[in-house]
Amino acid sequence: MNQTVPPNSDDTSFGAETRPNTTDIRRVRSNPDYWYPVAWSRELKPGKTIGTRYAGQPIALVRPVDGPIFALEDRCAHRQVPLSKGVVAGSSVKCCYHGWAYGRSGRCIDVPYLGKGKLPNGVRTYPCREQNGMIFVFPGDPEKADSVPLAPQLARADSPAYKTRYFGRTVGCHYSFMHENLMDMNHQFMHSKQMGQMKPRFLGQKREPGLVEARYSFARTGGKQPFGEALIFGERRDVSEKFQHRDVMTIRTEYPYQTLRIQTGDEDPVMDLWIVYTPQSADELTNRTFGLLSVKRPKIPGILDMAWPLLVAFTERIFAEDREIVELEQNAWRELGGDHNVEVFPVINALRALLVECGIPPASESHA
Amino acid sequence: MNQTVPPNSDDTSFGAETRPNTTDIRRVRSNPDYWYPVAWSRELKPGKTIGTRYAGQPIALVRPVDGPIFALEDRCAHRQVPLSKGVVAGSSVKCCYHGWAYGRSGRCIDVPYLGKGKLPNGVRTYPCREQNGMIFVFPGDPEKADSVPLAPQLARADSPAYKTRYFGRTVGCHYSFMHENLMDMNHQFMHSKQMGQMKPRFLGQKREPGLVEARYSFARTGGKQPFGEALIFGERRDVSEKFQHRDVMTIRTEYPYQTLRIQTGDEDPVMDLWIVYTPQSADELTNRTFGLLSVKRPKIPGILDMAWPLLVAFTERIFAEDREIVELEQNAWRELGGDHNVEVFPVINALRALLVECGIPPASESHA
Amino acid sequence: MNQTVPPNSDDTSFGAETRPNTTDIRRVRSNPDYWYPVAWSRELKPGKTIGTRYAGQPIALVRPVDGPIFALEDRCAHRQVPLSKGVVAGSSVKCCYHGWAYGRSGRCIDVPYLGKGKLPNGVRTYPCREQNGMIFVFPGDPEKADSVPLAPQLARADSPAYKTRYFGRTVGCHYSFMHENLMDMNHQFMHSKQMGQMKPRFLGQKREPGLVEARYSFARTGGKQPFGEALIFGERRDVSEKFQHRDVMTIRTEYPYQTLRIQTGDEDPVMDLWIVYTPQSADELTNRTFGLLSVKRPKIPGILDMAWPLLVAFTERIFAEDREIVELEQNAWRELGGDHNVEVFPVINALRALLVECGIPPASESHA
């Protein structure tokens, strides 16, 4: 068995042809009518404010000493300097420059040198929630915020049976490269120095509205099992391929989030990853990754905590390789002035279609 | 008294509205028919040449061993490389590359490998003067140079009753932000860490052709008087507001220069600042600040000299805060693609009108 | 004798006028139908691949453990990431990301997870040769590659009577500035700190299809003879001008290469330089210089090897001065938005005409 054949694929376009690209996927903007994480909770101390971004929109997050956090447009109405450079006073934030003050609703409630009756307009406010160590905003239509669920299950962050790593960084590429990278497990080839030689077998795909899912199994064909992997799966001495392929990896893009689970049969997953790529710059060609990686605790108590630094280092090396390659893809896109992806793997073409459908077309198209 | 009310204002537009912005003030070019400092005298040694800039125009300053300095376009007529990389020989400067020589008038007086009868055209020359440790050029119509006074009084640099600090640096913003920053004393809020809490009271404004002036008094409402301020004003133990408000700060933009004076009644000012913001890049979105800060010597001889390093450090911290905020304003302007200032303070609107009137409209408008 | 008069010039345009510039020489693209060096042989180890550039085209050079090197477009057909990040396997290179493999012809020969019958298209291949420590590619029409000689004689790299230095670096300017710099020996003025004062005498020029040549002699008019020069020419104690002018320097641009030879009468040259400036960025406003500098071994054995480090340091200082000035020329071109060269030296005007004729007109003109 030398190929990853898609045995259950209902997609007939498998082969070397690409579909006509009417829309350049790297120009598709993310759909703002979802909840996006913009900061870790620990970054925002009580009585402080910090500045973050969603797709070029600067956002000031404010945590009063008492009461819940709030999120405002990070530009003072007066001179457009960041409110996140300002001072938190009670449930308001005062601009650092001339002291204009804004409440939770974004309304300007004080200009120290101006009569109260003639206060200027305020700034935009964003629906804002805090969950599992992350601060989310809803950058789209605020009327929809309450009816849109924050996210599907956030890995196993709430379960004592798991230990969860919170990780992230800024990556210089469009979010679509991130989704494609994770879902196409044929890129295991790239990680062979870290992982040894792993041959993926594609088991099938699922497509539902707003969702694409790929399933794989793996067989080790060379190299030693790395410690980080052994920690997650337990050591595998048995080399029969049948046995090797017993674990199933399920990768799902449930727009705009992505998850990856590894499980054997109906058991609880040994690993459960939740990850999202919040666009940073206005062209959305950079993203900030927020990831939660939950690993099932083995039966021996404490061993996972002891080994945690090794697992962190292992996943960091993997992530560094992924980051380099997606930034090289983005760089090629810039040089070529557009997307030249020749995709031969049906599930990735399904994923690309999903990202285009769920996203917002480029400005030039949306005017047409 | 909780507001800075403009008691003498004849401006009726006070309030949250902005005037229709027909011209984006950040695109208004500085008027070249004035004298602008482009270097400190100490930067240019005898027999040397240095390169400076005014609004994207490269300027070579040349100081012969004998005779006054002169200023040429800093591009050799031959291959446009900087003459300021060249060699001063007598009253001429030779290009470093092939040795083409230019005199004080900008005329090409020698090409070492060419007959004298057929010398090529030379380069532009700028009217140039040296005063109070600064080198000024007149980048506009040279016919007007003699009739335009170099500058109003340069602080108190010539007075033995004062000690004067010469300071400056490059700031990444349009010069208009600098004028607005200094004239709007409500921004004392930003310096409260350095200065304690000072409440400004607006006393009135004056508008004449080419000039806008604002007058303030101050009351300390919290925090300790900083040492640097005590040095300038003497210690203030009396906390009655009437007494506190006895000093008057007068800030004036007399195009293109700006001054700030603090004085009590008709006495000589305790502080006298002269400052100008010479545009650097062709888009004028950077400037090089030249400032002269004169402080009246107290009666005890020597105390000001002893305390000078503390005063320098104090003013540097203030200037660093100002620099950060005006660069943040410029940054917001870039991101938003234009000026969104919502100005509610009449004297600043008067200042903005002055800067637009005295400056040169953006190229696109001037063609209309 | 105070000028470099062109005694044999048949060019009548000598003087301060420039010809009408119908084409901006700095926008003329290099002609791809020549062999260009893109790397030193020593950079590419057996079983490895490296990435290089010609005029914005990324090129992967591959050296199998057995067999000759080959050159491919440095973008995988799949996702356009560099093949030079990949793995060499036999006579093929596998992309680092998903393992797509390409042979010497650029054909895609394997996608590990795809059936053999439906392989996607491959990538472009470049004719590629290795000679005298350099790797050359032919970026133009591959049909012409065999009939175009790789280069005229590469200095004296093959001669045991000479010692040859291989040198190069990236320079931030259009290749035309490099040709002009070397051919106009009046720029000796710039090197007077390194070389002392040398007065060039122009002896004449030659123009043939694809070729411009300038001949000079030199007289020392001041300063000491530098050691590096003495090493090449032998010490010169005789100061009679006639004697000084006995060495002839011949500089030739034989498109796209340049050579500089110094010889006395019909003797073998004491110095023989071959140099080429391979465009790097797509706008061709940067180049990578590849130079071979051959120096004739003096009669005393070993003295040249002993003194080699001094000669290297001497030539590096000269080259650093040249590099700075051509980058300043390029910088002025950018600021002024075009070429403003006022050329008065006929052989340089002939050289400029040659470079325009042999190159490719700017895109906007070629569409006309």
CSV table of N, CA, C and O in Angstrom, one decimal, chain B residues 294-331:
chain,number,residue,atom,x,y,z
B,294,SER,N,15.2,78.7,26.8
B,294,SER,CA,15.9,79.6,27.7
B,294,SER,C,15.2,79.6,29.0
B,294,SER,O,14.0,79.9,29.1
B,295,VAL,N,16.0,79.5,30.1
B,295,VAL,CA,15.5,79.5,31.5
B,295,VAL,C,16.2,80.7,32.2
B,295,VAL,O,17.4,80.8,32.1
B,296,LYS,N,15.4,81.5,32.9
B,296,LYS,CA,16.0,82.6,33.6
B,296,LYS,C,16.8,82.2,34.7
B,296,LYS,O,16.4,81.3,35.5
B,297,ARG,N,18.0,82.7,34.9
B,297,ARG,CA,18.9,82.3,35.9
B,297,ARG,C,18.3,82.9,37.3
B,297,ARG,O,18.0,84.0,37.4
B,298,PRO,N,18.2,82.0,38.3
B,298,PRO,CA,17.8,82.4,39.6
B,298,PRO,C,18.8,83.4,40.2
B,298,PRO,O,19.9,83.5,39.7
B,299,LYS,N,18.4,84.0,41.3
B,299,LYS,CA,19.4,85.0,42.0
B,299,LYS,C,20.6,84.3,42.5
B,299,LYS,O,21.7,84.9,42.5
B,300,ILE,N,20.5,83.1,43.0
B,300,ILE,CA,21.7,82.4,43.5
B,300,ILE,C,22.6,82.0,42.4
B,300,ILE,O,22.2,81.1,41.5
B,301,PRO,N,23.8,82.5,42.3
B,301,PRO,CA,24.6,82.2,41.1
B,301,PRO,C,25.0,80.7,41.0
B,301,PRO,O,25.3,80.1,42.1
B,302,GLY,N,25.0,80.2,39.9
B,302,GLY,CA,25.5,78.8,39.7
B,302,GLY,C,24.6,77.7,39.9
B,302,GLY,O,24.7,76.6,39.5
B,303,ILE,N,23.4,78.0,40.6
B,303,ILE,CA,22.5,76.9,40.9
B,303,ILE,C,21.9,76.3,39.7
B,303,ILE,O,21.7,75.1,39.6
B,304,LEU,N,21.6,77.2,38.7
B,304,LEU,CA,21.0,76.6,37.5
B,304,LEU,C,22.0,75.7,36.7
B,304,LEU,O,21.6,74.7,36.2
B,305,ASP,N,23.2,76.1,36.7
B,305,ASP,CA,24.2,75.3,36.0
B,305,ASP,C,24.4,73.9,36.7
B,305,ASP,O,24.5,72.9,36.1
B,306,MET,N,24.4,74.0,38.0
B,306,MET,CA,24.5,72.7,38.8
B,306,MET,C,23.3,71.8,38.5
B,306,MET,O,23.5,70.6,38.4
B,307,ALA,N,22.1,72.4,38.5
B,307,ALA,CA,20.9,71.6,38.3
B,307,ALA,C,20.6,71.3,36.9
B,307,ALA,O,19.7,70.5,36.6
B,308,TRP,N,21.4,71.8,35.9
B,308,TRP,CA,21.1,71.7,34.5
B,308,TRP,C,20.9,70.2,34.0
B,308,TRP,O,19.9,69.9,33.3
B,309,PRO,N,21.7,69.3,34.5
B,309,PRO,CA,21.5,67.9,34.0
B,309,PRO,C,20.1,67.3,34.4
B,309,PRO,O,19.5,66.6,33.6
B,310,LEU,N,19.6,67.7,35.6
B,310,LEU,CA,18.3,67.3,36.0
B,310,LEU,C,17.2,67.9,35.1
B,310,LEU,O,16.2,67.3,34.7
B,311,LEU,N,17.4,69.2,34.8
B,311,LEU,CA,16.4,69.9,33.9
B,311,LEU,C,16.4,69.3,32.5
B,311,LEU,O,15.4,69.1,31.9
B,312,VAL,N,17.6,68.9,32.1
B,312,VAL,CA,17.7,68.3,30.7
B,312,VAL,C,17.0,66.9,30.8
B,312,VAL,O,16.1,66.6,29.9
B,313,ALA,N,17.2,66.1,31.8
B,313,ALA,CA,16.5,64.8,31.9
B,313,ALA,C,15.0,65.0,32.0
B,313,ALA,O,14.3,64.2,31.3
B,314,PHE,N,14.6,66.0,32.8
B,314,PHE,CA,13.1,66.2,32.9
B,314,PHE,C,12.5,66.6,31.6
B,314,PHE,O,11.5,66.0,31.1
B,315,THR,N,13.1,67.5,30.8
B,315,THR,CA,12.5,67.9,29.5
B,315,THR,C,12.6,66.8,28.5
B,315,THR,O,11.7,66.7,27.7
B,316,GLU,N,13.7,66.0,28.6
B,316,GLU,CA,13.7,64.8,27.7
B,316,GLU,C,12.6,63.9,27.9
B,316,GLU,O,12.0,63.3,27.0
B,317,ARG,N,12.2,63.6,29.2
B,317,ARG,CA,11.1,62.7,29.4
B,317,ARG,C,9.8,63.3,28.9
B,317,ARG,O,9.0,62.6,28.3
B,318,ILE,N,9.6,64.6,29.1
B,318,ILE,CA,8.4,65.2,28.6
B,318,ILE,C,8.4,65.1,27.0
B,318,ILE,O,7.4,64.7,26.4
B,319,PHE,N,9.5,65.4,26.4
B,319,PHE,CA,9.6,65.4,25.0
B,319,PHE,C,9.4,63.9,24.4
B,319,PHE,O,8.7,63.8,23.4
B,320,ALA,N,9.9,62.9,25.2
B,320,ALA,CA,9.7,61.5,24.7
B,320,ALA,C,8.2,61.2,24.7
B,320,ALA,O,7.7,60.5,23.8
B,321,GLU,N,7.5,61.6,25.7
B,321,GLU,CA,6.0,61.4,25.7
B,321,GLU,C,5.3,62.1,24.6
B,321,GLU,O,4.4,61.5,23.9
B,322,ASP,N,5.7,63.3,24.3
B,322,ASP,CA,5.1,64.0,23.2
B,322,ASP,C,5.4,63.4,21.9
B,322,ASP,O,4.5,63.2,21.0
B,323,ARG,N,6.6,62.9,21.7
B,323,ARG,CA,7.0,62.3,20.5
B,323,ARG,C,6.2,61.0,20.3
B,323,ARG,O,5.8,60.8,19.2
B,324,GLU,N,6.1,60.2,21.3
B,324,GLU,CA,5.3,59.0,21.1
B,324,GLU,C,3.9,59.2,20.7
B,324,GLU,O,3.4,58.6,19.8
B,325,ILE,N,3.3,60.2,21.3
B,325,ILE,CA,1.8,60.4,21.0
B,325,ILE,C,1.6,61.0,19.6
B,325,ILE,O,0.7,60.6,18.9
B,326,VAL,N,2.5,61.9,19.2
B,326,VAL,CA,2.3,62.5,17.8
B,326,VAL,C,2.6,61.4,16.8
B,326,VAL,O,2.0,61.4,15.7
B,327,GLU,N,3.5,60.5,17.0
B,327,GLU,CA,3.8,59.5,16.1
B,327,GLU,C,2.6,58.5,16.0
B,327,GLU,O,2.3,57.9,15.0
B,328,LEU,N,1.9,58.3,17.2
B,328,LEU,CA,0.7,57.5,17.2
B,328,LEU,C,-0.4,58.2,16.4
B,328,LEU,O,-1.2,57.5,15.7
B,329,GLU,N,-0.5,59.5,16.5
B,329,GLU,CA,-1.5,60.2,15.7
B,329,GLU,C,-1.2,60.0,14.2
B,329,GLU,O,-2.1,59.8,13.4
B,330,GLN,N,0.1,60.2,13.8
B,330,GLN,CA,0.5,60.0,12.4
B,330,GLN,C,0.2,58.6,11.9
B,330,GLN,O,-0.3,58.4,10.8
B,331,ASN,N,0.4,57.6,12.8
B,331,ASN,CA,0.2,56.2,12.5
B,331,ASN,C,-1.3,56.0,12.2
B,331,ASN,O,-1.7,55.3,11.2
